[in-house]
Short mmCIF file of C-alpha atoms in Angstrom, two decimals:
data_model
loop_
_atom_site.label_atom_id
_atom_site.label_comp_id
_atom_site.label_asym_id
_atom_site.label_seq_id
_atom_site.Cartn_x
_atom_site.Cartn_y
_atom_site.Cartn_z
CA MET A 23 155.22 91.45 166.35
CA ILE A 24 154.00 92.14 162.83
CA ARG A 25 151.61 89.60 161.41
CA ARG A 26 151.73 89.00 157.69
CA PRO A 27 148.74 87.70 155.79
CA PRO A 28 149.02 84.21 154.33
CA ARG A 29 150.43 84.10 150.78
CA SER A 30 147.03 83.15 149.40
CA THR A 31 145.56 86.43 150.63
CA PRO A 32 145.91 89.24 148.10
CA LEU A 33 147.96 92.15 149.36
CA TYR A 34 145.70 94.59 147.55
CA SER A 35 142.05 94.81 146.83
CA SER A 36 141.31 97.14 144.02
CA ALA A 37 137.93 98.24 142.79
CA ALA A 38 139.64 98.86 139.46
CA SER A 39 140.52 95.18 139.12
CA ASP A 40 136.84 94.32 139.71
CA VAL A 41 135.83 96.78 136.99
CA TYR A 42 138.00 95.07 134.37
CA LYS A 43 136.54 91.69 135.32
CA ARG A 44 133.05 92.99 134.44
CA GLN A 45 134.05 94.37 131.03
CA PRO A 46 133.69 92.04 128.07
CA PRO A 47 136.90 91.03 126.31
CA LEU A 48 138.08 93.75 123.93
CA THR A 49 139.92 93.29 120.65
CA PRO A 50 142.74 95.83 120.25
CA VAL A 51 142.00 98.01 117.17
CA THR A 52 144.35 100.57 115.65
CA GLY A 53 144.28 102.12 112.23
CA THR A 54 145.11 104.87 109.80
CA ILE A 55 142.89 107.34 107.98
CA THR A 56 143.60 109.38 104.87
CA MET A 57 141.54 111.81 102.81
CA ASP A 58 142.48 112.62 99.23
CA GLY A 59 145.78 110.79 99.71
CA GLU A 60 146.86 112.77 102.80
CA ALA A 61 146.84 111.75 106.48
CA LEU A 62 143.74 113.15 108.19
CA ASP A 63 144.71 114.79 111.50
CA GLY A 64 142.12 115.35 114.23
CA ALA A 65 139.36 113.19 112.72
CA SER A 66 136.94 111.46 115.09
CA ILE A 67 136.47 107.83 114.08
CA THR A 68 133.39 106.14 115.54
CA LEU A 69 132.31 102.51 115.23
CA MET A 70 128.64 101.98 116.03
CA PRO A 71 127.20 98.44 116.23
CA ALA A 72 125.31 97.57 113.03
CA GLU A 73 121.65 96.59 113.31
CA ASN A 74 121.07 93.32 115.16
CA THR A 75 124.68 93.26 116.34
CA ALA A 76 125.79 93.11 119.95
CA GLY A 77 128.54 95.48 120.97
CA ARG A 78 129.15 99.02 122.14
CA THR A 79 130.17 102.19 120.38
CA ALA A 80 133.93 102.65 120.13
CA SER A 81 135.83 105.76 119.08
CA GLY A 82 139.21 107.39 118.66
CA VAL A 83 140.86 110.52 117.25
CA SER A 84 143.55 110.50 114.58
CA ASP A 85 146.94 112.12 115.06
CA ALA A 86 148.99 114.13 112.53
CA SER A 87 150.05 110.89 110.79
CA GLY A 88 146.44 109.71 110.52
CA ASN A 89 146.97 106.99 113.15
CA PHE A 90 144.27 106.19 115.71
CA THR A 91 143.46 103.73 118.49
CA LEU A 92 139.85 102.84 119.27
CA SER A 93 138.45 102.64 122.79
CA THR A 94 135.07 101.51 124.10
CA THR A 95 133.12 103.60 126.59
CA PHE A 96 131.01 101.63 129.03
CA ASN A 97 129.44 103.69 131.82
CA GLN A 98 130.60 105.94 134.62
CA GLU A 99 131.56 103.00 136.83
CA LEU A 100 133.38 100.99 134.17
CA GLY A 101 134.80 103.96 132.26
CA THR A 102 136.63 103.66 128.95
CA ALA A 103 138.99 100.88 127.90
CA PRO A 104 141.16 100.41 124.82
CA GLY A 105 139.72 97.98 122.28
CA VAL A 106 136.41 96.99 120.69
CA ILE A 107 133.91 94.19 121.40
CA GLY A 108 133.88 91.76 118.46
CA GLY A 109 131.06 92.31 115.97
CA ILE A 110 129.92 94.20 112.88
CA TYR A 111 130.16 98.00 113.03
CA LYS A 112 129.09 100.99 110.97
CA VAL A 113 132.06 103.36 110.44
CA MET A 114 131.56 107.10 110.81
CA VAL A 115 134.18 109.84 110.46
CA THR A 116 133.79 113.49 111.45
CA LYS A 117 136.11 116.43 111.76
CA THR A 118 134.73 119.71 113.01
CA GLU A 119 135.90 123.10 114.12
CA VAL A 120 133.94 125.27 116.51
CA VAL A 121 133.42 128.78 115.19
CA ILE A 122 133.65 131.45 117.89
CA ASP A 123 132.05 134.82 117.31
CA ASP A 124 134.83 137.29 118.08
CA THR A 125 133.40 140.77 118.44
CA GLU A 126 135.41 143.00 120.73
CA LEU A 127 134.00 146.09 122.40
CA SER A 128 135.88 149.02 123.83
CA MET A 129 135.27 150.29 127.36
CA GLU A 130 133.50 153.28 125.81
CA ASP A 131 131.07 150.94 123.99
CA MET A 132 130.35 149.06 127.21
CA SER A 133 129.45 152.27 129.06
CA THR A 134 126.15 152.51 127.17
CA MET A 135 123.19 150.21 127.65
CA ASP A 136 123.41 149.05 124.01
CA GLY A 137 127.10 148.30 124.47
CA ALA A 138 126.44 146.38 127.68
CA ASN A 139 123.71 144.33 125.98
CA THR A 140 126.01 143.57 123.05
CA MET A 141 128.77 142.49 125.44
CA TYR A 142 126.30 140.24 127.31
CA ASP A 143 125.13 138.65 124.06
CA ASN A 144 128.70 138.08 122.87
CA GLN A 145 129.90 136.55 126.14
CA LEU A 146 126.93 134.32 126.83
CA GLY A 147 125.89 133.61 123.28
CA GLY A 148 122.48 133.80 121.73
CA MET A 149 119.70 131.34 122.10
CA THR A 150 119.64 128.56 119.53
CA GLU A 151 116.48 127.42 117.75
CA ASP A 152 115.83 124.76 120.40
CA GLY A 153 115.97 127.38 123.18
CA GLU A 154 119.41 126.36 124.41
CA ASN A 155 122.23 128.81 125.00
CA ASP A 156 125.28 127.91 122.91
CA GLY A 157 127.70 129.63 125.31
CA GLY A 158 128.96 132.06 122.68
CA TYR A 159 130.04 129.29 120.31
CA GLY A 160 128.45 128.79 116.95
CA ASP A 161 127.53 125.49 115.41
CA PRO A 162 130.54 123.32 114.67
CA GLU A 163 131.75 123.63 111.09
CA SER A 164 132.42 120.34 109.33
CA LEU A 165 135.91 120.21 107.82
CA ILE A 166 135.16 117.07 105.78
CA PRO A 167 132.03 116.08 103.83
CA ALA A 168 129.23 115.46 106.33
CA GLN A 169 128.16 112.21 104.59
CA PHE A 170 131.10 110.39 106.18
CA GLY A 171 129.72 111.12 109.67
CA VAL A 172 126.14 109.88 109.39
CA ALA A 173 124.84 106.49 110.47
CA ASP A 174 122.29 106.11 107.68
CA GLY A 175 122.40 104.92 104.07
CA ASN A 176 123.91 108.24 102.93
CA ASN A 177 127.27 107.28 104.44
CA PRO A 178 129.49 105.84 101.67
CA LEU A 179 131.63 103.92 104.20
CA LYS A 180 130.81 100.24 104.54
CA ASN A 181 130.64 98.16 107.71
CA VAL A 182 133.74 96.65 109.28
CA THR A 183 133.91 93.34 111.14
CA ILE A 184 135.97 93.28 114.34
CA GLY A 185 137.15 89.83 115.36
CA GLY A 186 136.12 88.31 118.68
CA THR A 187 132.88 87.87 120.58
CA GLU A 188 131.43 89.06 123.86
CA GLU A 189 133.12 86.03 125.45
CA ALA A 190 136.56 86.17 123.82
CA ALA A 191 138.67 88.93 122.30
CA GLY A 192 139.97 88.54 118.77
CA PRO A 193 143.57 89.11 117.67
CA ALA A 194 144.79 92.70 117.36
CA GLN A 195 143.32 94.28 114.27
CA SER A 196 144.29 97.16 112.02
CA VAL A 197 141.73 99.21 110.06
CA THR A 198 142.54 101.41 107.07
CA ILE A 199 140.03 104.15 106.16
CA THR A 200 140.46 105.98 102.86
CA LEU A 201 138.20 108.96 102.04
CA ASP A 202 137.78 110.77 98.72
CA SER A 203 136.19 114.17 99.37
CA ASN A 204 135.67 114.93 95.66
CA ALA A 205 133.86 111.73 94.69
CA LEU A 206 132.31 111.36 98.18
CA THR A 207 133.48 107.77 98.39
CA GLY A 208 135.46 105.85 100.95
CA THR A 209 136.77 102.43 101.78
CA VAL A 210 137.29 100.58 105.05
CA GLN A 211 139.65 97.60 105.14
#
């Protein structure tokens, strides 16, 4: 005879469901970003809590139409979840491209000690100023003005307020970010 648990007993017990119970309520946040009147593809949008504001950093990456969805990263146990904790946030935007040194050597070049050393340097990369090995990749090259990606007073983007609190999520919110790379200005609405 098969015994069934009473209806009041859950048929599943998921650690994942416990994780979501420990996360604060998150306000869904989507948006669009343009630069010089064109959709900005591949931009990293980061919201960092303003001074004296509770919250956690949230981020997202724009698609070819400039659309993005923000998610909050908690920790390894809680992971990442779509949405943002209500509060006031500094807006930062970056878009970079990693530059790879591409020097090819022939088998003849590699047969000498100098050629072997050059191959080693190219594959493993040189040491950076801080003594770290960059793995053969150079410093990332910024594809938009760097001022948009800093958290200090040099960033022309203003703060944005996300509705909700740590106890209750706000209604879904849309953010529009407009950058002007010539005048080094931007708006967040």
